[in-house]
PDB file of C-alpha atoms in Angstrom:
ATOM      1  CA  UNK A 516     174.378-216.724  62.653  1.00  0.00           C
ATOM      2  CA  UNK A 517     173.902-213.369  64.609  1.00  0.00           C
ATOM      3  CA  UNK A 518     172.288-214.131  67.903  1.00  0.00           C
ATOM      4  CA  UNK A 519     169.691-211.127  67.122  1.00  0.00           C
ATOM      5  CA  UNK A 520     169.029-213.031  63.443  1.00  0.00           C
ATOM      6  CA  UNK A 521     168.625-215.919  65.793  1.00  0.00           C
ATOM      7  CA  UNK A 522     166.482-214.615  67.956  1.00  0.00           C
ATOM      8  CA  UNK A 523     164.027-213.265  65.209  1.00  0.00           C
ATOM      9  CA  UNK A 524     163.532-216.395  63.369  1.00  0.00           C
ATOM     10  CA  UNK A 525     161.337-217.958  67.139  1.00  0.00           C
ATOM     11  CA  UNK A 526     158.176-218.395  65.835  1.00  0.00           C
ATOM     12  CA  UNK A 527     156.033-216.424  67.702  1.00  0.00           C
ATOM     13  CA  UNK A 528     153.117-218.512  68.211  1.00  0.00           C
ATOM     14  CA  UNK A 529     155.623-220.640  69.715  1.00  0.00           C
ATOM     15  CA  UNK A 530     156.556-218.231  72.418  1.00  0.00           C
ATOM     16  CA  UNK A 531     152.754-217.459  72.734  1.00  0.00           C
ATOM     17  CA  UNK A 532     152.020-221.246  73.362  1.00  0.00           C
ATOM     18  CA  UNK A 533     154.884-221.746  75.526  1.00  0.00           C
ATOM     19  CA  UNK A 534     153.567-219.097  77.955  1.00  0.00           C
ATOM     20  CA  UNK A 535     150.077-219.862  78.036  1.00  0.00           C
ATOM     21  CA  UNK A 536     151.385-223.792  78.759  1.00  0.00           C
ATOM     22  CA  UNK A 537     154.061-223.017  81.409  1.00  0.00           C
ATOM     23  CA  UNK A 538     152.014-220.511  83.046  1.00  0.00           C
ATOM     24  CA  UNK A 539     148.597-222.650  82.836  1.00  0.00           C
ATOM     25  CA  UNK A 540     150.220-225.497  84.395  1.00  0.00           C
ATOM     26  CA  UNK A 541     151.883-223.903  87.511  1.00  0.00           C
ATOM     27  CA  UNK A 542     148.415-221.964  88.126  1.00  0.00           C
ATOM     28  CA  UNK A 543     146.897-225.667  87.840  1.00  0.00           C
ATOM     29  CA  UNK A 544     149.760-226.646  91.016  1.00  0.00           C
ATOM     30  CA  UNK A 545     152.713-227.846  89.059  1.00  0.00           C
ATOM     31  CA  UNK A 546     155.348-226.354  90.109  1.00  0.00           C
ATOM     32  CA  UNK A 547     157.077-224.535  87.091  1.00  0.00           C
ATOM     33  CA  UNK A 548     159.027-221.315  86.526  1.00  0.00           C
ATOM     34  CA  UNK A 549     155.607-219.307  84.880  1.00  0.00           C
ATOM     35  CA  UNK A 550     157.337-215.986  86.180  1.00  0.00           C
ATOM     36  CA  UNK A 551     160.496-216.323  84.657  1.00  0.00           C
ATOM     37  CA  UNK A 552     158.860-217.781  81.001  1.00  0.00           C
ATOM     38  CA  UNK A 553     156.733-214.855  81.156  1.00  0.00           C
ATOM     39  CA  UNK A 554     159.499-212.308  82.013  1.00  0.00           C
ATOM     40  CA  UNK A 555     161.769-213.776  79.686  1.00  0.00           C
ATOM     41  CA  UNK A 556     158.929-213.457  76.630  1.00  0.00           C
ATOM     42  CA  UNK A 557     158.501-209.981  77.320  1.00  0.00           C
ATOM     43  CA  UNK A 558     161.405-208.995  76.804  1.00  0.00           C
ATOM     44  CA  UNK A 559     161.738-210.910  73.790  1.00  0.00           C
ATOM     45  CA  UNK A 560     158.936-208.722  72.542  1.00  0.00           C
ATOM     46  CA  UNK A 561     160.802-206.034  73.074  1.00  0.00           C
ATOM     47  CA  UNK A 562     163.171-207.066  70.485  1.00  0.00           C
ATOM     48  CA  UNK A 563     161.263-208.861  67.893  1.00  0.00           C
ATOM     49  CA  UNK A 564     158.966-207.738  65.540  1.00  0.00           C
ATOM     50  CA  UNK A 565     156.972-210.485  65.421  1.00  0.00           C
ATOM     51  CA  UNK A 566     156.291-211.066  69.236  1.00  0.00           C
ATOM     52  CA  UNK A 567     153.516-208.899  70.212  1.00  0.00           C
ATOM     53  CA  UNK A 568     153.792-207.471  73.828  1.00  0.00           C
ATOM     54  CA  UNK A 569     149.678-207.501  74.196  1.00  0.00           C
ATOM     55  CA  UNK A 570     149.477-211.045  72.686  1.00  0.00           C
ATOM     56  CA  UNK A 571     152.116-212.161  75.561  1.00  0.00           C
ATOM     57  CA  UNK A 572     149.990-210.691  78.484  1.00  0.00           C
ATOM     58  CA  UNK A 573     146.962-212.133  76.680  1.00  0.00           C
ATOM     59  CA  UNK A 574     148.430-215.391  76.089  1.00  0.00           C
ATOM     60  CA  UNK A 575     149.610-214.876  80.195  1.00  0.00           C
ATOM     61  CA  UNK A 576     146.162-213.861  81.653  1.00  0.00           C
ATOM     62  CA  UNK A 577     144.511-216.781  79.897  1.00  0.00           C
ATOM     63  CA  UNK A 578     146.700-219.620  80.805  1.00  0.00           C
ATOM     64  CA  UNK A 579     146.714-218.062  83.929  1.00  0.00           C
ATOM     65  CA  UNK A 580     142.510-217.825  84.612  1.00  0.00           C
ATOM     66  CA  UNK A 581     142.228-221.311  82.846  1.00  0.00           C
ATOM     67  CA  UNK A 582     144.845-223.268  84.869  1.00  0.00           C
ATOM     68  CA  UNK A 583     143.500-221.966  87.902  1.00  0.00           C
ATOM     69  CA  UNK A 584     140.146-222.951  87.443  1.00  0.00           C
ATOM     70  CA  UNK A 585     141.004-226.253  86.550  1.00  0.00           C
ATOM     71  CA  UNK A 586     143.331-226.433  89.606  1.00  0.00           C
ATOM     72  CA  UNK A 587     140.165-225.306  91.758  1.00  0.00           C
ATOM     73  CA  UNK A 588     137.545-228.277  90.124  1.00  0.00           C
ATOM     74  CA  UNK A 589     141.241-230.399  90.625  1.00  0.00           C
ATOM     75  CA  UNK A 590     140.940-229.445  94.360  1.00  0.00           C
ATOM     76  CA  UNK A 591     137.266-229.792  94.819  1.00  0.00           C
ATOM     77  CA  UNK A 592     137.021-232.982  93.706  1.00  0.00           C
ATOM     78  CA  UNK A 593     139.833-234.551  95.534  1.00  0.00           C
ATOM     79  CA  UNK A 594     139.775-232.817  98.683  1.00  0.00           C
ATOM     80  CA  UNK A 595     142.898-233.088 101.299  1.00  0.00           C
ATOM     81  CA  UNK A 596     143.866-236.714 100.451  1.00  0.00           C
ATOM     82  CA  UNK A 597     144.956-234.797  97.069  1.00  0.00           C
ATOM     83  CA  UNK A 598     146.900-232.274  99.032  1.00  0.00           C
ATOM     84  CA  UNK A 599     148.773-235.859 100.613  1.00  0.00           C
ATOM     85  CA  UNK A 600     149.528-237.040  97.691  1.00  0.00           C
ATOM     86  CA  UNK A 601     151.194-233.926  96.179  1.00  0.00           C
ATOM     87  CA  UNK A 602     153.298-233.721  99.108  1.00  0.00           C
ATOM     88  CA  UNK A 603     154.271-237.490  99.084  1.00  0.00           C
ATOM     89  CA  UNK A 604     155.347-236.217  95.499  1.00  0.00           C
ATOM     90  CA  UNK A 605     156.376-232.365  95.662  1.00  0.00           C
ATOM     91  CA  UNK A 606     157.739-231.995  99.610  1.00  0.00           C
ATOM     92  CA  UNK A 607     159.561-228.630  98.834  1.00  0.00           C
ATOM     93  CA  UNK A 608     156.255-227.152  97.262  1.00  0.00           C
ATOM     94  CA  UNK A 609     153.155-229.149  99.014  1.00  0.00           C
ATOM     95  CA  UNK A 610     154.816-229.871 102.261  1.00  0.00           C
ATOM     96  CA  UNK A 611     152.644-229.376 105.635  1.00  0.00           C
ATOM     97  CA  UNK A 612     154.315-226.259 106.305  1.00  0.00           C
ATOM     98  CA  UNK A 613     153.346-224.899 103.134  1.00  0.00           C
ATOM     99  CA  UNK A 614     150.047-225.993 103.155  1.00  0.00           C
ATOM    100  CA  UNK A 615     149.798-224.463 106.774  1.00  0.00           C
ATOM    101  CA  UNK A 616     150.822-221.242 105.258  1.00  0.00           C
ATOM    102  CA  UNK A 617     148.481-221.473 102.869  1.00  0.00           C
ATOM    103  CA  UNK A 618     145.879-222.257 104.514  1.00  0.00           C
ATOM    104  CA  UNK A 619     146.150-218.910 106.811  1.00  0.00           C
ATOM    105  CA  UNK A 620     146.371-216.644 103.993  1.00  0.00           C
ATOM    106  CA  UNK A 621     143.102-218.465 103.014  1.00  0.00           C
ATOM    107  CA  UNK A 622     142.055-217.844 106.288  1.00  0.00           C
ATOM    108  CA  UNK A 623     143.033-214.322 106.624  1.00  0.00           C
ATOM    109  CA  UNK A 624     142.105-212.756 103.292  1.00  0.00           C
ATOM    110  CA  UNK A 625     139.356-215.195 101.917  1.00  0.00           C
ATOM    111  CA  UNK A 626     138.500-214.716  98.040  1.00  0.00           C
ATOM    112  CA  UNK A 627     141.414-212.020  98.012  1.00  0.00           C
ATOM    113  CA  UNK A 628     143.888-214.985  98.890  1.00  0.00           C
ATOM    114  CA  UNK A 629     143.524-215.725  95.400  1.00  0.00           C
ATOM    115  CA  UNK A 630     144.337-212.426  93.387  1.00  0.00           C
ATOM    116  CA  UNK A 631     147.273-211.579  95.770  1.00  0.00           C
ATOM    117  CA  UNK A 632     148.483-215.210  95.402  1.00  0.00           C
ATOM    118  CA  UNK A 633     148.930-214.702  91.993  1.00  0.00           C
ATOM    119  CA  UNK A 634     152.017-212.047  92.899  1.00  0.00           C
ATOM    120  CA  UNK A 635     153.494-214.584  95.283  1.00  0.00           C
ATOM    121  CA  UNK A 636     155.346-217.837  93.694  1.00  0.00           C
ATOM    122  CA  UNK A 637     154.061-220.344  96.837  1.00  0.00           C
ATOM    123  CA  UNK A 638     150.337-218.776  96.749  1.00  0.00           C
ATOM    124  CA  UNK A 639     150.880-219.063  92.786  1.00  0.00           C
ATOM    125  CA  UNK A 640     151.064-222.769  93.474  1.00  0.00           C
ATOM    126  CA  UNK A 641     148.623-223.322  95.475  1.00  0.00           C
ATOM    127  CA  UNK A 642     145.767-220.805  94.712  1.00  0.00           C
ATOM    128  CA  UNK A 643     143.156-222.852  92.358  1.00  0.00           C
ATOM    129  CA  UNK A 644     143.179-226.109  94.427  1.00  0.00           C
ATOM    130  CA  UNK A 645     143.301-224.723  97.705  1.00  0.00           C
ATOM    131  CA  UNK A 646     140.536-223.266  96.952  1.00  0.00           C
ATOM    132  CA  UNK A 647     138.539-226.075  95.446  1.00  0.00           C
ATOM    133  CA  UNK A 648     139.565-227.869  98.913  1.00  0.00           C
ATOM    134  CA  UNK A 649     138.336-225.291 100.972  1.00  0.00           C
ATOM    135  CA  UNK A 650     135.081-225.333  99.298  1.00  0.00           C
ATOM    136  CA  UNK A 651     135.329-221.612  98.510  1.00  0.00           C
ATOM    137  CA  UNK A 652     132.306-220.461  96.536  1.00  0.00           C
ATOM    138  CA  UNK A 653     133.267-221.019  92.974  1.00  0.00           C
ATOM    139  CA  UNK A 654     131.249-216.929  92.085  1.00  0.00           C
ATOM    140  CA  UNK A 655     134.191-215.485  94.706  1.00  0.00           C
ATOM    141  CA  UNK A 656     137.443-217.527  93.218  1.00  0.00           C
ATOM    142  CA  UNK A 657     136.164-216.590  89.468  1.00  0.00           C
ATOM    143  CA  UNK A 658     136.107-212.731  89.982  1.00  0.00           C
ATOM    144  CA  UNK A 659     139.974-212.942  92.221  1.00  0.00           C
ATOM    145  CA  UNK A 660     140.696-215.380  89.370  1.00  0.00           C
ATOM    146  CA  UNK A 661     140.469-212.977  86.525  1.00  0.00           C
ATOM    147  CA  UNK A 662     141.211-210.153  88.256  1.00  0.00           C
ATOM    148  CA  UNK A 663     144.463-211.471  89.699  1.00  0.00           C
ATOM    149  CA  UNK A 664     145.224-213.108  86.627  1.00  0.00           C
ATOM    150  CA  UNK A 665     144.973-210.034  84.116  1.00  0.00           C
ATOM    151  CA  UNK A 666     146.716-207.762  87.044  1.00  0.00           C
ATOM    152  CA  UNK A 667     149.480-210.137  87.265  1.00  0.00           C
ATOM    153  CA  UNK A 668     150.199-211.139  83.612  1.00  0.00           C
ATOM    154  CA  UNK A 669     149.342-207.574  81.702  1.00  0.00           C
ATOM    155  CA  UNK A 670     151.101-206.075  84.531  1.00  0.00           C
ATOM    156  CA  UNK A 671     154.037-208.342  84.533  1.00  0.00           C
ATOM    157  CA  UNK A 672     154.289-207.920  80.616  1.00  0.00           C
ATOM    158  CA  UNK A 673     153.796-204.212  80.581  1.00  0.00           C
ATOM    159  CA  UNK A 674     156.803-203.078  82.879  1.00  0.00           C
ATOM    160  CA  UNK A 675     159.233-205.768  81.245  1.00  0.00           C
ATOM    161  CA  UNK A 676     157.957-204.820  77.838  1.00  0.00           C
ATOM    162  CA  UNK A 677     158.818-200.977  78.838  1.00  0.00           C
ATOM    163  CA  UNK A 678     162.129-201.899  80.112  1.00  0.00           C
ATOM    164  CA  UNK A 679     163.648-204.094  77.323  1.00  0.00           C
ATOM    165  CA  UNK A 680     162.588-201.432  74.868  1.00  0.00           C
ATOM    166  CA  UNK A 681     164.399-198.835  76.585  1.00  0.00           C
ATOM    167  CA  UNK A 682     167.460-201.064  76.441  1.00  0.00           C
ATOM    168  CA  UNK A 683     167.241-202.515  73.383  1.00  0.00           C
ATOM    169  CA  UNK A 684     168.458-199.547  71.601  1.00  0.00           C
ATOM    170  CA  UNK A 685     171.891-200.098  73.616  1.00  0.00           C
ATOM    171  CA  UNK A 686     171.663-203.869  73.931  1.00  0.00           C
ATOM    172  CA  UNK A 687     171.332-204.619  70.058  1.00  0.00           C
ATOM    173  CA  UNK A 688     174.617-203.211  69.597  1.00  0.00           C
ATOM    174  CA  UNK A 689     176.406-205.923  72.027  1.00  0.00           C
ATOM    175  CA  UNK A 690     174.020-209.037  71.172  1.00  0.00           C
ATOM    176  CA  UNK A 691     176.236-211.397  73.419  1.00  0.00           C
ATOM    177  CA  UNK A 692     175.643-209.177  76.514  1.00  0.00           C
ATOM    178  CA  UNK A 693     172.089-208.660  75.553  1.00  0.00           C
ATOM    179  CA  UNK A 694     171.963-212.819  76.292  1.00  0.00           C
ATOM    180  CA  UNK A 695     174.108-212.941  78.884  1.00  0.00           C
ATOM    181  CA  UNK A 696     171.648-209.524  80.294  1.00  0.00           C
ATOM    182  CA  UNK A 697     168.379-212.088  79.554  1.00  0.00           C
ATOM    183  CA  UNK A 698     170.223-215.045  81.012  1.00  0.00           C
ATOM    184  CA  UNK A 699     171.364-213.488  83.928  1.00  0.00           C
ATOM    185  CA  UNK A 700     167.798-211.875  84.647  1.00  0.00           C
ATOM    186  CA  UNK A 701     166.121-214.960  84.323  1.00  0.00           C
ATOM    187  CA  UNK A 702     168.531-216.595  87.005  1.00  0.00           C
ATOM    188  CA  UNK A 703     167.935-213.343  89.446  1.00  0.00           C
ATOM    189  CA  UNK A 704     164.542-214.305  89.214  1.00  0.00           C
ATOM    190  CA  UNK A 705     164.565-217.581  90.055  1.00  0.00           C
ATOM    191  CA  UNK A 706     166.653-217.077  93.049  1.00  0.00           C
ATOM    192  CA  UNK A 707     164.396-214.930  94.516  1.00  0.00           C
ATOM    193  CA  UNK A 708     161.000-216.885  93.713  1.00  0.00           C
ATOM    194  CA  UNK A 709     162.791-219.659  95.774  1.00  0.00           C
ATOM    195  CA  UNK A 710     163.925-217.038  98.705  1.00  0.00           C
ATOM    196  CA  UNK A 711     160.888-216.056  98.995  1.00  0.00           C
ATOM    197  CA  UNK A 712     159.304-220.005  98.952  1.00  0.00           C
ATOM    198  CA  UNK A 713     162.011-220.364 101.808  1.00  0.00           C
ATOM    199  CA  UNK A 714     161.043-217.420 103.723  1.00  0.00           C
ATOM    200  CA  UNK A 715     157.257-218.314 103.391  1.00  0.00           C
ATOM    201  CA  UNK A 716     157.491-222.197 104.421  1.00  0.00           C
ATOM    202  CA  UNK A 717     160.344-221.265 107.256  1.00  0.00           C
ATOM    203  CA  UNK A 718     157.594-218.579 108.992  1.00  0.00           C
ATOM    204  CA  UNK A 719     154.560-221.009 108.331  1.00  0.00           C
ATOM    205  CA  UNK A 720     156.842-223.693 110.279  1.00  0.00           C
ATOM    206  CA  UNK A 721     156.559-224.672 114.192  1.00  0.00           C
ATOM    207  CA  UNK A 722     159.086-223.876 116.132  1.00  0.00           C
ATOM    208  CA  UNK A 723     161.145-226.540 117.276  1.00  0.00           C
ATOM    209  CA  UNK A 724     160.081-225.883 121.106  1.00  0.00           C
ATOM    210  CA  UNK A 725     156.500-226.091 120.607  1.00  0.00           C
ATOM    211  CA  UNK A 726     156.964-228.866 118.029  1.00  0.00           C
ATOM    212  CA  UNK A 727     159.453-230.797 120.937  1.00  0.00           C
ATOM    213  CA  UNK A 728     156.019-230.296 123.148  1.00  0.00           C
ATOM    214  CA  UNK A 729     153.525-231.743 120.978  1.00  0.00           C
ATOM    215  CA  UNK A 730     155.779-234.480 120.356  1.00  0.00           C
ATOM    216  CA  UNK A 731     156.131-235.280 124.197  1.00  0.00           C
ATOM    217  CA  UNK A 732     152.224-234.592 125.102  1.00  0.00           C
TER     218      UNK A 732
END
């Protein structure tokens, strides 16, 4: 079968539901790749009829507002001893340096932590139950919630939307490098999400000096 008959025959609730799950979970702290699902959707839409572009970013902003506010009532209710236990289970993603980092941005930028979190993987993470461990009232994370959450997701959907359709006019004609285009886009993005984890948790971390005198006092 033609990989463009392939592609047409996805369900598109299925892609709807797939985006709204991925996306709601790694808002609630899993860590999962919501960016590159939601990337990778939009320009789907961009080549299939039945995938509607606004139904994506819907589909986006809501897992996205829902997962975080369960991640926040998460985080209020446990408190820090949940923060332990994610990083006895997720190092890479809920290690102290992380947490550290996250915790300044908190710190820093208060409510607004939370809608420019949603444009950075870590803060992505983290957001809803930091917040619900910090106590943060619940009126302030709502209105960064949404806000960062429909910024983020119609955003996100809007540019990739615009891009595949100006391509897909010269991709359909070469189907195979019109996958190996999505494929290859989908692994650019991941490598930088994780850069840019490693660049966050590296600058959030002590340096070995002061850690050495800690250590010794």
């Amino acid at each position: 079968m033609h990989i463009q008959e392939w592609l047409e025959t996805i369900p598109a609730v299925s892609v709807y539901a797939l985006v709204a799950g991925v996306i709601g979970l790694e808002s609630l702290g899993i860590p999962l790749p919501g960016e590159i699902v939601l990337i990778s959707a939009a320009l789907l839409s961009a080549g299939h009829d039945g995938i509607n572009p606004w139904f994506v970013g819907a589909c986006a902003s809501a897992g996205a507002i829902i997962g975080d506010s369960i991640g926040y009532a998460i985080g209020r209710k446990g408190g820090r001893p949940l923060l332990a236990r994610l990083g006895g289970k997720f190092p890479k993603h809920f290690g102290e340096s992380q947490i550290a980092m996250a915790e300044r941005s908190f710190e820093k930028w208060g409510m607004w932590a939370v809608f420019f979190g949603r444009f950075v993987a870590l803060l992505r993470i983290f957001a809803g139950p930091l917040a619900g461990v910090l106590h943060m009232p619940y009126w302030k994370f709502l209105i960064a919630n949404v806000l960062g959450g429909i910024v983020w997701a119609g955003g996100t959907t809007a540019v990739i939307y615009s891009v595949g359709v100006v391509a897909e006019a010269w991709l359909k004609r070469f189907s195979y490098l019109g996958l190996v285009a999505a494929v290859l886009i989908g692994v650019a993005s991941m490598l930088i999400v994780k850069n840019r984890a490693k660049k966050a948790a590296a600058s959030a971390a002590p340096a070995p000096e002061s850690a050495a005198v800690v250590a010794t006092d």
